[in-house]
Tab-separated table of C-alpha atoms (C1' of nucleotides) in Angstrom:
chain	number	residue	atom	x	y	z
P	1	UNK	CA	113.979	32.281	31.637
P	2	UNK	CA	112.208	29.245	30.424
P	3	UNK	CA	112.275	25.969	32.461
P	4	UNK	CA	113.609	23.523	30.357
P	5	UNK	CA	116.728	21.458	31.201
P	6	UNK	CA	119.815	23.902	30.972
P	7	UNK	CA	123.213	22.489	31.442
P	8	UNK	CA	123.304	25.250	34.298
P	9	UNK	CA	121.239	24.036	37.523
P	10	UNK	CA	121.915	27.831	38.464
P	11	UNK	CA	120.430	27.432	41.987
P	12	UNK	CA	122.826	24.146	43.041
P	13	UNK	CA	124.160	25.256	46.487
P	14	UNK	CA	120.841	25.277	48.194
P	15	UNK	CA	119.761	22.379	46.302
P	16	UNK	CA	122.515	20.414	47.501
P	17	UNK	CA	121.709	21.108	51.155
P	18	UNK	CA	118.285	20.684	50.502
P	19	UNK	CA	118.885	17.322	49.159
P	20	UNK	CA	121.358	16.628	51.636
P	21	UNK	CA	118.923	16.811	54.193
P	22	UNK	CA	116.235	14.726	52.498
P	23	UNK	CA	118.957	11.594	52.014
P	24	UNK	CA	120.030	12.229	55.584
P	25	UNK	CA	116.930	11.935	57.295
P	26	UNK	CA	115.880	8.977	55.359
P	27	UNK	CA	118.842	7.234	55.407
P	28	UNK	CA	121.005	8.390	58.166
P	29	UNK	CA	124.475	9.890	58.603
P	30	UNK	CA	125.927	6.787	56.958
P	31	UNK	CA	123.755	6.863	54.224
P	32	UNK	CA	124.950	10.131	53.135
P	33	UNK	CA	127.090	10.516	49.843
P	34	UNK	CA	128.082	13.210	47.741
P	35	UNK	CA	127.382	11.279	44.792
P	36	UNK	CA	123.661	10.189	45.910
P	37	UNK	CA	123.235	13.794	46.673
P	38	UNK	CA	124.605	15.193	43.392
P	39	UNK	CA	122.037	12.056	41.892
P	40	UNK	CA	119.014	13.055	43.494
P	41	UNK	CA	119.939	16.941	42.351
P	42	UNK	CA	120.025	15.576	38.925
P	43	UNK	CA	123.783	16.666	38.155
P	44	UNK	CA	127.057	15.609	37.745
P	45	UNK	CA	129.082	13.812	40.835
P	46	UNK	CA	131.772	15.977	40.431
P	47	UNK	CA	129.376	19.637	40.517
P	48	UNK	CA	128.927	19.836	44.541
P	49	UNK	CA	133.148	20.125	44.320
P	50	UNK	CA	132.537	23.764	42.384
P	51	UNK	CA	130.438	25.024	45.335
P	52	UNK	CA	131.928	23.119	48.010
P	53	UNK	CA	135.432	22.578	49.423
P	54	UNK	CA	135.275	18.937	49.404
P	55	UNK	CA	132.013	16.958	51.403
P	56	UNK	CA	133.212	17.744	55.106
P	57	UNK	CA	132.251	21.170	53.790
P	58	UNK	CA	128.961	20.475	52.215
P	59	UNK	CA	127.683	18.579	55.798
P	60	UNK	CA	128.952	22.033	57.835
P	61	UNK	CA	126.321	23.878	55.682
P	62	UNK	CA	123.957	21.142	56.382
P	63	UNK	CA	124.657	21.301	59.897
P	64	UNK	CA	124.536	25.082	59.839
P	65	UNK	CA	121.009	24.709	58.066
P	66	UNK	CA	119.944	22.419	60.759
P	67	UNK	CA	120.923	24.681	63.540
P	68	UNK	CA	118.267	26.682	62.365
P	69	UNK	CA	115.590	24.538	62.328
P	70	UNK	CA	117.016	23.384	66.090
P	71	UNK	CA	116.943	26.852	67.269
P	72	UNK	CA	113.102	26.948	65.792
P	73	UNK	CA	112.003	24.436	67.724
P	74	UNK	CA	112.836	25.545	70.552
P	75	UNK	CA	111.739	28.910	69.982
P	76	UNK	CA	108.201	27.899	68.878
P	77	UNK	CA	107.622	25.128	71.543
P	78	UNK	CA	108.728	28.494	73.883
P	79	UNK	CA	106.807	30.593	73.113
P	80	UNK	CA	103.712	27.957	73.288
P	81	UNK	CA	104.402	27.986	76.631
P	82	UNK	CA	102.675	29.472	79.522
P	83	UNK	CA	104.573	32.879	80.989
P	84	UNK	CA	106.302	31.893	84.151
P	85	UNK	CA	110.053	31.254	83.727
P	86	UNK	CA	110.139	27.539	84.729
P	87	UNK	CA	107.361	26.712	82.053
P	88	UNK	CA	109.207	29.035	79.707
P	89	UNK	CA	112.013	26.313	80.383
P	90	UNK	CA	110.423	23.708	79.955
P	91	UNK	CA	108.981	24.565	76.535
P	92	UNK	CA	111.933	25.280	75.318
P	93	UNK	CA	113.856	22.116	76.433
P	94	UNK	CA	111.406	20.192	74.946
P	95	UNK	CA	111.787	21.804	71.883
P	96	UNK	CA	115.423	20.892	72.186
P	97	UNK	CA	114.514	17.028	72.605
P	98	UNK	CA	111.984	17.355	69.863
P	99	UNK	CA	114.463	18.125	67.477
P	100	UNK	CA	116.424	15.550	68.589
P	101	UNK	CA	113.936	12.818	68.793
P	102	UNK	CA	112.399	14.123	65.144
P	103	UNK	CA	115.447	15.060	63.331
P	104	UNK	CA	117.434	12.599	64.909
P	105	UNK	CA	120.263	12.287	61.760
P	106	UNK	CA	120.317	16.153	61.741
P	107	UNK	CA	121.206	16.054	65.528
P	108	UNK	CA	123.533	13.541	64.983
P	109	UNK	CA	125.472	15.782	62.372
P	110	UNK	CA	125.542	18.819	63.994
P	111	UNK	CA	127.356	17.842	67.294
P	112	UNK	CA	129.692	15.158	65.351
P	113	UNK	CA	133.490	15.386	65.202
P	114	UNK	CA	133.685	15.921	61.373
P	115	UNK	CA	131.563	19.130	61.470
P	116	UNK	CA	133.808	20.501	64.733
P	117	UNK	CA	136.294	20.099	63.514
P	118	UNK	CA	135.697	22.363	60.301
P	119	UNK	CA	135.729	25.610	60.852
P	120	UNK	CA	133.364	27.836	59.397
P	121	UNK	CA	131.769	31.200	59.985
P	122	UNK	CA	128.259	30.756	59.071
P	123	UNK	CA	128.236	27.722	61.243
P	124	UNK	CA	129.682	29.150	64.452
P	125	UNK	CA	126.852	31.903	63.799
P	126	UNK	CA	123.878	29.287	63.472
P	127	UNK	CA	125.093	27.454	66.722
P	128	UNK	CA	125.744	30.108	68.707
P	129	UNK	CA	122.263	31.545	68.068
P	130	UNK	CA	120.695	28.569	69.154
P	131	UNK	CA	122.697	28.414	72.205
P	132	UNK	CA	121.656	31.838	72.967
P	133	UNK	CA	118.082	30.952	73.168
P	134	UNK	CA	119.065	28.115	75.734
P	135	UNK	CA	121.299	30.892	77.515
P	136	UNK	CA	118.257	33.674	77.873
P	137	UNK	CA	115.590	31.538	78.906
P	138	UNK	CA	117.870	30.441	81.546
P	139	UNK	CA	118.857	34.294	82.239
P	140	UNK	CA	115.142	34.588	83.755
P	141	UNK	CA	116.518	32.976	86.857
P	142	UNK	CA	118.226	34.214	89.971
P	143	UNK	CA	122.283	33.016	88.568
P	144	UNK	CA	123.424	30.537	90.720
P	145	UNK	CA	125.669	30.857	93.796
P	146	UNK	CA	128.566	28.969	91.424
P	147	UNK	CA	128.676	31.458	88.942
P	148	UNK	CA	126.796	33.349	86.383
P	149	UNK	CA	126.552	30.927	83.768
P	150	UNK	CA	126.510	27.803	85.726
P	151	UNK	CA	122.779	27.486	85.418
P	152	UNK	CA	122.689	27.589	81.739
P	153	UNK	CA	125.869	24.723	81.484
P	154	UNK	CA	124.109	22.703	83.807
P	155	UNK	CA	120.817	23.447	82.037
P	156	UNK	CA	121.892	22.553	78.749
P	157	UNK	CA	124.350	19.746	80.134
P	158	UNK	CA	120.934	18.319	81.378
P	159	UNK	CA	119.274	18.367	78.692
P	160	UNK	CA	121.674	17.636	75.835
P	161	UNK	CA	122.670	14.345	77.921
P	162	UNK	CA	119.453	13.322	78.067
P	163	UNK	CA	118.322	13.590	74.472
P	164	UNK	CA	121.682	11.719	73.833
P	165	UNK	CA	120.703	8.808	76.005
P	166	UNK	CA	117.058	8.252	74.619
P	167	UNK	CA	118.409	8.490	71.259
P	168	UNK	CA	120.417	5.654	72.030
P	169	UNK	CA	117.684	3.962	73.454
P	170	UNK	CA	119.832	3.525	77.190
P	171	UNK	CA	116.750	4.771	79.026
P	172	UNK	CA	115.125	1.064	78.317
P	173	UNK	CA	117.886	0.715	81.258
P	174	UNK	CA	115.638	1.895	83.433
P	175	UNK	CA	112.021	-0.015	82.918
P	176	UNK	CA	108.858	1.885	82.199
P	177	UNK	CA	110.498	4.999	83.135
P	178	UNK	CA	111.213	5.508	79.631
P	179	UNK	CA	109.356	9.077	78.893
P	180	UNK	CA	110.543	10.187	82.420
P	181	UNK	CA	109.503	13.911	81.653
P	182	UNK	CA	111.436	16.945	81.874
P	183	UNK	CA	109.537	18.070	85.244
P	184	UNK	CA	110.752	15.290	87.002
P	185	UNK	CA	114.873	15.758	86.395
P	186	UNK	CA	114.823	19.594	86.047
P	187	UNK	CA	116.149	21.781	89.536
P	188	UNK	CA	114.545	24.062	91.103
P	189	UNK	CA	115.590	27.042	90.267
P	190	UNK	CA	114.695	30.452	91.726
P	191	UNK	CA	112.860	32.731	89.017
P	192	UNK	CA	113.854	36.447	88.881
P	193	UNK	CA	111.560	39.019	90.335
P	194	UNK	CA	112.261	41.862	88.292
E	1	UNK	CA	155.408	-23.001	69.476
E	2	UNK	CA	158.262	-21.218	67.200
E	3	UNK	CA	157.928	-17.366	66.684
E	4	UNK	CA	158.564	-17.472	62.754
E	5	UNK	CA	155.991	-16.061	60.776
E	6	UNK	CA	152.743	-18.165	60.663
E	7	UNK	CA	150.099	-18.198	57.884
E	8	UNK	CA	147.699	-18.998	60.711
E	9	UNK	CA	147.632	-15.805	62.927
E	10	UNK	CA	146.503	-17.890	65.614
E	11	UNK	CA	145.262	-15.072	67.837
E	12	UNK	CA	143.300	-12.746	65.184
E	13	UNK	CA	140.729	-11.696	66.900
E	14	UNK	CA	141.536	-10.316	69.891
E	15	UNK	CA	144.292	-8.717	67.915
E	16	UNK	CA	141.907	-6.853	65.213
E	17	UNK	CA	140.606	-5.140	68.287
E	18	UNK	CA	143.512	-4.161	69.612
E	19	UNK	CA	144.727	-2.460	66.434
E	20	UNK	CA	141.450	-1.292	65.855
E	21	UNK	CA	141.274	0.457	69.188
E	22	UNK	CA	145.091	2.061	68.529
E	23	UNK	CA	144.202	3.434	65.078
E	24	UNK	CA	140.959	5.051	66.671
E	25	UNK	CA	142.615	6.855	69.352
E	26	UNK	CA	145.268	7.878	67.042
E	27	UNK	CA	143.320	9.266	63.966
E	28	UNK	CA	139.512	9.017	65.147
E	29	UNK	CA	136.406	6.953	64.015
E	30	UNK	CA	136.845	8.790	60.035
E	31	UNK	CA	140.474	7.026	59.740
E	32	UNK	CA	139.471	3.799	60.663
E	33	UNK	CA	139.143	1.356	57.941
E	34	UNK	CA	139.226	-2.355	58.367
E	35	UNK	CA	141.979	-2.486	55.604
E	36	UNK	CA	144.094	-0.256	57.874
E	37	UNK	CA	143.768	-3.002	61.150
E	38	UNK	CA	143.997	-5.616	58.824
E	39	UNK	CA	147.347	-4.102	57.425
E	40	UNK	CA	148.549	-3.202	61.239
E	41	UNK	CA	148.070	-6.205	62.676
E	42	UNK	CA	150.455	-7.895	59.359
E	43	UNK	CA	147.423	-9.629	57.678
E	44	UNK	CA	145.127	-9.868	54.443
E	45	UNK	CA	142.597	-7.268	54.094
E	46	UNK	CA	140.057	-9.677	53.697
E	47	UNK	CA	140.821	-11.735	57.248
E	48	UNK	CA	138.767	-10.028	59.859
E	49	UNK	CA	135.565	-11.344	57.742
E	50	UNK	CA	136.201	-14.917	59.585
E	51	UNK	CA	136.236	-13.407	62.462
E	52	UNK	CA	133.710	-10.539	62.384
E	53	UNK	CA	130.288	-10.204	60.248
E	54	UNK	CA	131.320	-7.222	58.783
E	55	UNK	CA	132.459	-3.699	59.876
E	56	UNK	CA	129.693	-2.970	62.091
E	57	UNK	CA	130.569	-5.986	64.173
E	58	UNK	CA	134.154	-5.457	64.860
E	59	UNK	CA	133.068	-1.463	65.587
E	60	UNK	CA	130.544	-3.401	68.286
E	61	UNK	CA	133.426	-5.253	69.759
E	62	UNK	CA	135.463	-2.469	69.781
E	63	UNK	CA	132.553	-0.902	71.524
E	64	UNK	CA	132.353	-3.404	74.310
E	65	UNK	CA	135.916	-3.344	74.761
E	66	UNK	CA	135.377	0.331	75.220
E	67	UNK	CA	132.711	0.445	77.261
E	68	UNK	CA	135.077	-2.113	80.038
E	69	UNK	CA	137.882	0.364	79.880
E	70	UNK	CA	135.098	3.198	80.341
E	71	UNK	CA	133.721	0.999	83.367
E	72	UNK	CA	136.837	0.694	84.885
E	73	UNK	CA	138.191	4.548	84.988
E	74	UNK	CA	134.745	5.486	86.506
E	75	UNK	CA	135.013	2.445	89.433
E	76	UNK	CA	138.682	3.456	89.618
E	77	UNK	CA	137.907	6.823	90.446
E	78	UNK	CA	135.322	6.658	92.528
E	79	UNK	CA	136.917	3.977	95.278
E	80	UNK	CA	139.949	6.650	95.470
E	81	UNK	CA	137.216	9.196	96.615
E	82	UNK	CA	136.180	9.916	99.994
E	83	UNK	CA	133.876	8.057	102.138
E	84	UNK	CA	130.827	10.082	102.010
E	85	UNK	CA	128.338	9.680	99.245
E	86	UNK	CA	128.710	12.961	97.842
E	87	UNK	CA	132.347	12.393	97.419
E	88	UNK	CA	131.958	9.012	95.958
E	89	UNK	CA	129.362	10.656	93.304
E	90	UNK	CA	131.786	13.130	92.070
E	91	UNK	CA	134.462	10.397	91.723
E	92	UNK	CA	132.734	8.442	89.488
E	93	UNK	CA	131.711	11.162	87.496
E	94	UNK	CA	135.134	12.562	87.086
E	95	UNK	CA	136.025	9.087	85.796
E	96	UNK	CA	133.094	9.199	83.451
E	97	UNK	CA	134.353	12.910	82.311
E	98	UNK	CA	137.983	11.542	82.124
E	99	UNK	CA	137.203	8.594	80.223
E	100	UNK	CA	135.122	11.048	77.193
E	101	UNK	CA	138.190	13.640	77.473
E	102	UNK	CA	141.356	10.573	77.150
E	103	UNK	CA	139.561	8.199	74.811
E	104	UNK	CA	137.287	11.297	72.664
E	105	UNK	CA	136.952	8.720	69.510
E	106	UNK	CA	136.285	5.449	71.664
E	107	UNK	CA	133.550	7.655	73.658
E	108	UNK	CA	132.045	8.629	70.385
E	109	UNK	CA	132.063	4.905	69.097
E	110	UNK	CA	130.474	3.782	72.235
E	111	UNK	CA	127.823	5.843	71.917
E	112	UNK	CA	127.582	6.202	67.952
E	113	UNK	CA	124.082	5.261	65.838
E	114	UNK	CA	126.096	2.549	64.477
E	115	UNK	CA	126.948	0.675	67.694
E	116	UNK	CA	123.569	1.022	69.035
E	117	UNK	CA	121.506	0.037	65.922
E	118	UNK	CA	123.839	-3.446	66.403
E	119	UNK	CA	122.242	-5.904	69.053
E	120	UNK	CA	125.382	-7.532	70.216
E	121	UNK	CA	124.958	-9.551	73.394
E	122	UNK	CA	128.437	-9.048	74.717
E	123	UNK	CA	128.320	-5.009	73.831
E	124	UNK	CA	124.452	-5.310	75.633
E	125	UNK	CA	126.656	-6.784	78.566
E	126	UNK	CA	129.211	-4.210	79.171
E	127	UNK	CA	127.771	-1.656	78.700
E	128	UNK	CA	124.675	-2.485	81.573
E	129	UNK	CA	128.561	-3.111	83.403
E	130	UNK	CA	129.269	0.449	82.927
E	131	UNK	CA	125.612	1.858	84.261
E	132	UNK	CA	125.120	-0.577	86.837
E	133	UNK	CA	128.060	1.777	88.442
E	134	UNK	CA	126.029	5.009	87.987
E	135	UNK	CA	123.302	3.196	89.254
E	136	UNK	CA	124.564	2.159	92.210
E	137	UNK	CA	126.757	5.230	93.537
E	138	UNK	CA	123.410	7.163	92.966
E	139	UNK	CA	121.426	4.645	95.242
E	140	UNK	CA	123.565	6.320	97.989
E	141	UNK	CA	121.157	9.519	97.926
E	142	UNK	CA	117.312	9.677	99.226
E	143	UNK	CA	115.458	8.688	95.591
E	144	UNK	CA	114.016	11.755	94.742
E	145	UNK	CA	110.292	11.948	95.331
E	146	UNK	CA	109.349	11.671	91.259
E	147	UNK	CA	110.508	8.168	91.658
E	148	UNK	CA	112.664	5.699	92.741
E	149	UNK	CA	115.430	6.050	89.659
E	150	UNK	CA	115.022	9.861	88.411
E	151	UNK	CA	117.959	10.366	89.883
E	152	UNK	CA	120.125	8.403	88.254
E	153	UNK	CA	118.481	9.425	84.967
E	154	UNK	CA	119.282	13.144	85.877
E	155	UNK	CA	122.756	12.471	87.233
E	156	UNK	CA	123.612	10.497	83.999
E	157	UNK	CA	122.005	12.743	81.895
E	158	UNK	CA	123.560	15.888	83.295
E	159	UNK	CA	127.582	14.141	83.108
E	160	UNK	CA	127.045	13.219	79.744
E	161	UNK	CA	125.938	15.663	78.501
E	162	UNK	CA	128.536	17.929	80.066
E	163	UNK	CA	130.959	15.670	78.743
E	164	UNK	CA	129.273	15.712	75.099
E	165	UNK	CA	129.564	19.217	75.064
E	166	UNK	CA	132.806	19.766	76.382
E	167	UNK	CA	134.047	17.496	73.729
E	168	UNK	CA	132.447	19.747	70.557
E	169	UNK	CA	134.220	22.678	72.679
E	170	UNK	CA	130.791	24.541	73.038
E	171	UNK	CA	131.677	25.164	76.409
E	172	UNK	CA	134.158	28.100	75.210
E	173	UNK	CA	130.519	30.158	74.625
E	174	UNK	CA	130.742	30.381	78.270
E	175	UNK	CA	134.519	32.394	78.782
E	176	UNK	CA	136.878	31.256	80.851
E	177	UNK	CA	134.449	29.173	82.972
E	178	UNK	CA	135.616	26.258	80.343
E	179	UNK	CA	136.374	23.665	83.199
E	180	UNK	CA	133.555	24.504	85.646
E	181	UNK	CA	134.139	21.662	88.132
E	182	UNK	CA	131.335	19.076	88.606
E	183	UNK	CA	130.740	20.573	91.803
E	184	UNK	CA	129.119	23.742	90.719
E	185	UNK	CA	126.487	21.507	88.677
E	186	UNK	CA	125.761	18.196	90.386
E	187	UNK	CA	122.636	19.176	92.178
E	188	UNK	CA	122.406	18.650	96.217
E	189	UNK	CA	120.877	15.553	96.816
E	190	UNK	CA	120.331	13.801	100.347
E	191	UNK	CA	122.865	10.943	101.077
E	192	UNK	CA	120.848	8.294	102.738
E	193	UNK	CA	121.294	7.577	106.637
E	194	UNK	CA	121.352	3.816	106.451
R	1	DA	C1'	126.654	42.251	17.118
R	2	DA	C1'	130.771	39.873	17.928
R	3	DC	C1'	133.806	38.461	21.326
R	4	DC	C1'	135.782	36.627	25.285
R	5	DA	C1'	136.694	35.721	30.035
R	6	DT	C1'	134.785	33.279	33.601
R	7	DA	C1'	131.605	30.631	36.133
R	8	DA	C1'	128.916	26.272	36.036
R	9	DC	C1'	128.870	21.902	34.966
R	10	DT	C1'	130.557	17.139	32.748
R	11	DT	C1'	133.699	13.493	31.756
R	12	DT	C1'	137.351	10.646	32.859
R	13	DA	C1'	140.452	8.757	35.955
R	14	DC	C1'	142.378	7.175	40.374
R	15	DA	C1'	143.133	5.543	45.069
R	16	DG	C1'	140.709	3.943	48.954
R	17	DT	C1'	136.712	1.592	51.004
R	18	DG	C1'	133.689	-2.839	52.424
R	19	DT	C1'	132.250	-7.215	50.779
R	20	DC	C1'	131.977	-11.423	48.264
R	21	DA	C1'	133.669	-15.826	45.864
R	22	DA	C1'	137.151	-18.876	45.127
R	23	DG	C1'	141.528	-20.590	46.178
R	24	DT	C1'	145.493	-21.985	49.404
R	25	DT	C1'	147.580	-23.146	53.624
R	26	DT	C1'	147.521	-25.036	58.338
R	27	DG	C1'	145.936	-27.810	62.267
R	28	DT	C1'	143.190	-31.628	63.958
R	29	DT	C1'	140.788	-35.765	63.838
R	30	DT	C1'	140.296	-40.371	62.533
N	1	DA	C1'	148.226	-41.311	56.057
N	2	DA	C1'	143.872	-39.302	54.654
N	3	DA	C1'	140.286	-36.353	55.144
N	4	DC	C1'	138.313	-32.395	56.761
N	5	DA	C1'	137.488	-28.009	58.759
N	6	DA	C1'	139.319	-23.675	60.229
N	7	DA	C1'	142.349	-19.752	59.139
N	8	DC	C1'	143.945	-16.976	55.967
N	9	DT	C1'	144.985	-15.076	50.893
N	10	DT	C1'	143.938	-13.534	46.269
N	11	DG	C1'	141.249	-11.327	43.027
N	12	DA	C1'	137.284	-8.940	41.760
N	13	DC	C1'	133.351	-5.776	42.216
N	14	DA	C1'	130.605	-1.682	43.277
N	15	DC	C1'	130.814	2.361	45.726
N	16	DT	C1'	133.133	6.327	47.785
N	17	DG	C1'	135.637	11.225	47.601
N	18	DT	C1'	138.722	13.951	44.912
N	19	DA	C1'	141.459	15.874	41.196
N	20	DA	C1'	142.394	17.206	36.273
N	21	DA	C1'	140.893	18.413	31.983
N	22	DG	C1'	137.275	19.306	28.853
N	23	DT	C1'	132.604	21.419	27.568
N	24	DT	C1'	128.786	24.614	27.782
N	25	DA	C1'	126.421	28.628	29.221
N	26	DT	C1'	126.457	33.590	31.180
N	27	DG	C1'	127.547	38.298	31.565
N	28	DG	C1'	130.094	42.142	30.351
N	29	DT	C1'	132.965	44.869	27.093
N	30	DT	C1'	133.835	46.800	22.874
DNA sequence: AACCATAACTTTACAGTGTCAAGTTTGTTT
DNA sequence: AAACAAACTTGACACTGTAAAGTTATGGTT
């Protein structure tokens, strides 16, 4: 009840990912320990292992917590924009590279090998709910001749590629092009009429 | 000139990167240490530092070396394509595809935070190599009318992220249409009539 | 109220990592 | 033959993740 110092933290998994997220964004994927974390907590190295399964763990429920915020930005920066389906795609792509350019660690983390490679429940539930949004907003146009999804894998082909390259600074490549927006690379695409 | 067993290596260098390059492919970017080349290639764990400023540097050359075998599956692919631009596109972009699907860890490296917060000359070198190719198969097409190199920066964009996301398996959200062939999402663009 | 089982956390220890400083061997130059 | 620089080794250090064993708090039962 009081707030003094107890030996139990009592609230240490979310702490942890909170933390984890701090270090990770101001230090990078590489800068990421489970000892700095457990520091910066103010507890033992060894207390993350009693609510964690070992680090690759502790960065899936980071990456879980940071498909959230991913599938918020896009949401938001959606729903900003105007009605008609193509701005309605837009907003919400740039959502997607907003999170990429402004949690750029985070983005990192959740597409990397180690986290893949873990399976975990809550994860797969966070990323496919993001993907979902991606998948809808791309539903509000006529499917293309291809297939029925073949819009939405190009879509978020497109756009994933491109955040990739700008976060590794290979759109320098090409001169003062640099902020080449969205508009400019995005098909045409037929909106529904329903 | 004898075979015996030197205490000058004589060819170290070259040799880290090979090793380096076989332990990657065979256990991934997490399993390589620079204890485990130096081990591999029959040498103390300490020898790479004359020949590399750190970790980060030998990862770079790595890198480079990646990015010429990347260069080379792309070129090789696309000269066994047909004549027509079109064709020659889709070549080079199943080379790019094959490349991220045969060598997933050196395709991560290449294009890992790491690498690319490391200026390296040589790395700088190959990999303008590797995108002078995209470049210049996509100069076959009419530029589109946003400007002269948007499509290159949508045709990149688009392949890797296709390939990005094929290699995190997200494309299993969308069924059985796992290996939706480029041809269903490279966008029609006009092959110029030069 | 006393007790105890269990969860939460600490302490200690260990193997593996990258890096540095100091030594040893080899090859080359003079 | 001597001197010197390059190539490599040895030993040490701080940091990492993980495991085992010990300590402290919590909640429930009687």
């Amino acid at each position: 009840m009081t707030t003094q110092t107890r030996h139990h933290h009592g609230n240490l998994r979310p702490a942890l990912i909170s933390a984890g997220i701090d270090i990770l964004e101001a230090e990078g994927i590489s800068g990421l320990s489970l000892r700095k974390i457990a520091v910066r907590v103010g507890v033992s190295h060894a207390a993350p292992a009693h609510h964690f399964d070992g680090k690759i763990a502790l960065l899936v429920a980071i990456a879980a917590e940071g498909f959230l915020i991913f599938s918020q930005m896009m949401e938001e920066s959606r729903d900003k924009a105007a009605a008609d389906p193509r701005s309605k795609l837009i907003g919400l792509c740039q959502g997607y590279l907003g999170f990429a350019a402004q949690h750029e660690a985070l983005f990192e983390l959740i597409f990397s090998t180690d986290v893949k490679n873990h399976a975990d429940e809550n994860l797969e539930k966070c990323s496919m709910q993001a993907f979902q949004l991606l998948q809808e907003t791309c539903d509000l146009f006529e499917p293309s001749p291809h297939g029925n999804r073949s819009n939405a894998i190009m879509i978020w082909s497109l756009v994933h590629g491109y955040a990739c390259l700008r976060a590794n600074n290979k759109m320098v490549l090409f001169e003062n092009e640099t902020n080449t927006p969205l508009e400019m690379i995005l098909p045409q695409m037929t909106p529904k009429t329903t």
